Amino acid sequence: QVQLVESGGGSVQTGGSLRLSCAASGYTYSGICMGWFRQAPGKEREGVAHMYSDGRTSYAASMRGRFTISQDNAKNTLYLQMNSLKPEDTAMYYCAADYPPYGGTQCISSVVRYKYWGQGTQVTVSS
């Protein structure tokens, strides 16, 4: 059973930075997609960034250039470095993981494509 535990959220001012961590366990690294989603109050959960086990990454357009997804395989930890934060980045951030169906190698930025979720970590950006 894949387990994911996020940490690193907090409150920052506009322009600040945060690094989120997601400690993962109970999974086979090969062939897995791992990603970050976020959900603001009253809004749907949206994809932020995703990484396949071969290192390929993808980002939502509004986060590209400001956010960086990375992983430390030795620590089984996924990271999300967030720079130049804006008030509209305020949300609960979730780590997610799953294996693409039918042996696929593409990580799809969709909530329904991820089976395993962490409990979330809150990020608040003030102006």
PDB file of C-alpha atoms in Angstrom:
ATOM      1  CA  GLN A   1       0.000   0.000   0.000  1.00  0.00           C
ATOM      2  CA  VAL A   2       1.434   3.326  -1.084  1.00  0.00           C
ATOM      3  CA  GLN A   3       1.557   5.897   1.684  1.00  0.00           C
ATOM      4  CA  LEU A   4       2.283   9.574   1.169  1.00  0.00           C
ATOM      5  CA  VAL A   5       2.963  12.188   3.823  1.00  0.00           C
ATOM      6  CA  GLU A   6       3.357  15.840   2.895  1.00  0.00           C
ATOM      7  CA  SER A   7       5.126  18.528   4.872  1.00  0.00           C
ATOM      8  CA  GLY A   8       6.619  21.965   4.369  1.00  0.00           C
ATOM      9  CA  GLY A   9       3.544  24.124   3.989  1.00  0.00           C
ATOM     10  CA  GLY A  10       3.190  27.433   5.742  1.00  0.00           C
ATOM     11  CA  SER A  11       2.498  31.126   5.392  1.00  0.00           C
ATOM     12  CA  VAL A  12       4.640  33.427   3.268  1.00  0.00           C
ATOM     13  CA  GLN A  13       4.353  36.843   1.709  1.00  0.00           C
ATOM     14  CA  THR A  14       4.020  37.501  -1.988  1.00  0.00           C
ATOM     15  CA  GLY A  15       7.280  36.754  -3.761  1.00  0.00           C
ATOM     16  CA  GLY A  16       8.400  34.291  -1.129  1.00  0.00           C
ATOM     17  CA  SER A  17       9.383  30.648  -1.487  1.00  0.00           C
ATOM     18  CA  LEU A  18       8.464  27.338   0.064  1.00  0.00           C
ATOM     19  CA  ARG A  19       9.589  23.775  -0.484  1.00  0.00           C
ATOM     20  CA  LEU A  20       7.057  21.024   0.000  1.00  0.00           C
ATOM     21  CA  SER A  21       8.119  17.469   0.721  1.00  0.00           C
ATOM     22  CA  CYS A  22       6.276  14.205   0.221  1.00  0.00           C
ATOM     23  CA  ALA A  23       7.656  11.149   1.969  1.00  0.00           C
ATOM     24  CA  ALA A  24       6.576   8.029   0.123  1.00  0.00           C
ATOM     25  CA  SER A  25       6.562   4.395   1.161  1.00  0.00           C
ATOM     26  CA  GLY A  26       5.123   1.059   0.131  1.00  0.00           C
ATOM     27  CA  TYR A  27       5.624   1.480  -3.609  1.00  0.00           C
ATOM     28  CA  THR A  28       7.683   0.192  -6.479  1.00  0.00           C
ATOM     29  CA  TYR A  29       9.557   3.097  -7.981  1.00  0.00           C
ATOM     30  CA  SER A  30       9.747   1.825 -11.534  1.00  0.00           C
ATOM     31  CA  GLY A  31       6.902   2.969 -13.731  1.00  0.00           C
ATOM     32  CA  ILE A  32       5.226   5.253 -11.222  1.00  0.00           C
ATOM     33  CA  CYS A  33       3.823   8.744 -11.688  1.00  0.00           C
ATOM     34  CA  MET A  34       4.079  11.104  -8.768  1.00  0.00           C
ATOM     35  CA  GLY A  35       2.638  14.552  -8.683  1.00  0.00           C
ATOM     36  CA  TRP A  36       1.422  17.568  -6.829  1.00  0.00           C
ATOM     37  CA  PHE A  37      -2.119  18.884  -6.902  1.00  0.00           C
ATOM     38  CA  ARG A  38      -3.697  21.809  -5.122  1.00  0.00           C
ATOM     39  CA  GLN A  39      -7.169  22.822  -4.082  1.00  0.00           C
ATOM     40  CA  ALA A  40      -8.265  26.298  -3.098  1.00  0.00           C
ATOM     41  CA  PRO A  41     -11.489  26.878  -1.147  1.00  0.00           C
ATOM     42  CA  GLY A  42     -14.490  26.575  -3.419  1.00  0.00           C
ATOM     43  CA  LYS A  43     -12.420  25.360  -6.360  1.00  0.00           C
ATOM     44  CA  GLU A  44     -11.699  22.010  -7.930  1.00  0.00           C
ATOM     45  CA  ARG A  45      -8.458  20.203  -7.278  1.00  0.00           C
ATOM     46  CA  GLU A  46      -5.979  20.984 -10.023  1.00  0.00           C
ATOM     47  CA  GLY A  47      -2.706  19.513 -11.154  1.00  0.00           C
ATOM     48  CA  VAL A  48       0.468  21.439 -10.413  1.00  0.00           C
ATOM     49  CA  ALA A  49       3.415  19.289 -11.484  1.00  0.00           C
ATOM     50  CA  HIS A  50       4.094  15.651 -12.250  1.00  0.00           C
ATOM     51  CA  MET A  51       7.077  13.373 -12.602  1.00  0.00           C
ATOM     52  CA  TYR A  52       7.431   9.940 -14.158  1.00  0.00           C
ATOM     53  CA  SER A  53       9.935   7.482 -12.731  1.00  0.00           C
ATOM     54  CA  ASP A  54      12.329   8.137 -15.635  1.00  0.00           C
ATOM     55  CA  GLY A  55      12.604  11.766 -14.564  1.00  0.00           C
ATOM     56  CA  ARG A  56      10.323  13.363 -17.137  1.00  0.00           C
ATOM     57  CA  THR A  57       8.354  16.240 -15.686  1.00  0.00           C
ATOM     58  CA  SER A  58       5.330  18.299 -16.638  1.00  0.00           C
ATOM     59  CA  TYR A  59       3.832  21.453 -15.207  1.00  0.00           C
ATOM     60  CA  ALA A  60       0.624  23.387 -15.303  1.00  0.00           C
ATOM     61  CA  ALA A  61       1.105  26.480 -17.446  1.00  0.00           C
ATOM     62  CA  SER A  62       0.661  28.961 -14.603  1.00  0.00           C
ATOM     63  CA  MET A  63       3.332  27.261 -12.478  1.00  0.00           C
ATOM     64  CA  ARG A  64       5.940  26.645 -15.152  1.00  0.00           C
ATOM     65  CA  GLY A  65       9.066  28.632 -14.411  1.00  0.00           C
ATOM     66  CA  ARG A  66       8.102  29.252 -10.795  1.00  0.00           C
ATOM     67  CA  PHE A  67       7.661  25.718  -9.445  1.00  0.00           C
ATOM     68  CA  THR A  68      10.077  22.806  -9.734  1.00  0.00           C
ATOM     69  CA  ILE A  69       9.276  19.187  -9.011  1.00  0.00           C
ATOM     70  CA  SER A  70      12.114  16.879  -8.048  1.00  0.00           C
ATOM     71  CA  GLN A  71      12.772  13.680  -6.159  1.00  0.00           C
ATOM     72  CA  ASP A  72      15.415  12.142  -3.968  1.00  0.00           C
ATOM     73  CA  ASN A  73      15.268   8.430  -4.655  1.00  0.00           C
ATOM     74  CA  ALA A  74      17.549   7.599  -1.761  1.00  0.00           C
ATOM     75  CA  LYS A  75      15.095   9.252   0.620  1.00  0.00           C
ATOM     76  CA  ASN A  76      11.934   8.190  -1.232  1.00  0.00           C
ATOM     77  CA  THR A  77      10.886  11.809  -1.146  1.00  0.00           C
ATOM     78  CA  LEU A  78       9.221  14.019  -3.730  1.00  0.00           C
ATOM     79  CA  TYR A  79       9.682  17.778  -3.557  1.00  0.00           C
ATOM     80  CA  LEU A  80       7.979  20.850  -4.902  1.00  0.00           C
ATOM     81  CA  GLN A  81      10.075  24.000  -4.843  1.00  0.00           C
ATOM     82  CA  MET A  82       7.796  27.008  -5.144  1.00  0.00           C
ATOM     83  CA  ASN A  83       9.275  30.428  -5.899  1.00  0.00           C
ATOM     84  CA  SER A  84       7.757  33.835  -6.624  1.00  0.00           C
ATOM     85  CA  LEU A  85       4.612  32.841  -4.782  1.00  0.00           C
ATOM     86  CA  LYS A  86       1.411  34.772  -5.377  1.00  0.00           C
ATOM     87  CA  PRO A  87      -1.767  35.071  -3.313  1.00  0.00           C
ATOM     88  CA  GLU A  88      -3.546  32.949  -5.921  1.00  0.00           C
ATOM     89  CA  ASP A  89      -1.193  30.085  -5.034  1.00  0.00           C
ATOM     90  CA  THR A  90      -2.928  29.821  -1.667  1.00  0.00           C
ATOM     91  CA  ALA A  91      -4.362  26.316  -1.416  1.00  0.00           C
ATOM     92  CA  MET A  92      -4.070  22.915   0.173  1.00  0.00           C
ATOM     93  CA  TYR A  93      -1.329  21.060  -1.659  1.00  0.00           C
ATOM     94  CA  TYR A  94      -1.542  17.296  -2.092  1.00  0.00           C
ATOM     95  CA  CYS A  95       0.990  14.697  -3.131  1.00  0.00           C
ATOM     96  CA  ALA A  96      -0.334  11.879  -5.301  1.00  0.00           C
ATOM     97  CA  ALA A  97       0.973   8.705  -6.896  1.00  0.00           C
ATOM     98  CA  ASP A  98      -0.168   5.925  -9.184  1.00  0.00           C
ATOM     99  CA  TYR A  99       0.908   3.706 -12.030  1.00  0.00           C
ATOM    100  CA  PRO A 100      -0.349   4.641 -15.506  1.00  0.00           C
ATOM    101  CA  PRO A 101      -2.777   2.032 -16.857  1.00  0.00           C
ATOM    102  CA  TYR A 102      -1.794  -0.569 -19.439  1.00  0.00           C
ATOM    103  CA  GLY A 103       1.911   0.000 -18.855  1.00  0.00           C
ATOM    104  CA  GLY A 104       1.744   3.583 -20.023  1.00  0.00           C
ATOM    105  CA  THR A 105       4.578   6.028 -19.457  1.00  0.00           C
ATOM    106  CA  GLN A 106       2.719   9.325 -19.453  1.00  0.00           C
ATOM    107  CA  CYS A 107       1.622  11.122 -16.317  1.00  0.00           C
ATOM    108  CA  ILE A 108      -1.772  12.694 -16.884  1.00  0.00           C
ATOM    109  CA  SER A 109      -2.646  15.759 -14.840  1.00  0.00           C
ATOM    110  CA  SER A 110      -6.018  14.524 -13.698  1.00  0.00           C
ATOM    111  CA  VAL A 111      -7.336  13.686 -10.261  1.00  0.00           C
ATOM    112  CA  VAL A 112      -8.942  10.497 -11.544  1.00  0.00           C
ATOM    113  CA  ARG A 113      -5.597   9.198 -12.769  1.00  0.00           C
ATOM    114  CA  TYR A 114      -4.153   9.042  -9.244  1.00  0.00           C
ATOM    115  CA  LYS A 115      -5.155   6.438  -6.689  1.00  0.00           C
ATOM    116  CA  TYR A 116      -2.894   7.280  -3.770  1.00  0.00           C
ATOM    117  CA  TRP A 117      -3.058  10.616  -1.937  1.00  0.00           C
ATOM    118  CA  GLY A 118      -1.477  12.303   1.028  1.00  0.00           C
ATOM    119  CA  GLN A 119      -3.395  14.292   3.605  1.00  0.00           C
ATOM    120  CA  GLY A 120      -2.298  17.659   2.245  1.00  0.00           C
ATOM    121  CA  THR A 121      -0.284  20.611   3.491  1.00  0.00           C
ATOM    122  CA  GLN A 122      -1.592  24.173   3.574  1.00  0.00           C
ATOM    123  CA  VAL A 123       0.143  26.973   1.725  1.00  0.00           C
ATOM    124  CA  THR A 124      -0.976  30.544   2.380  1.00  0.00           C
ATOM    125  CA  VAL A 125       0.451  33.500   0.484  1.00  0.00           C
ATOM    126  CA  SER A 126      -0.390  36.970   1.761  1.00  0.00           C
ATOM    127  CA  SER A 127      -0.163  40.198  -0.195  1.00  0.00           C
TER     128      SER A 127
END
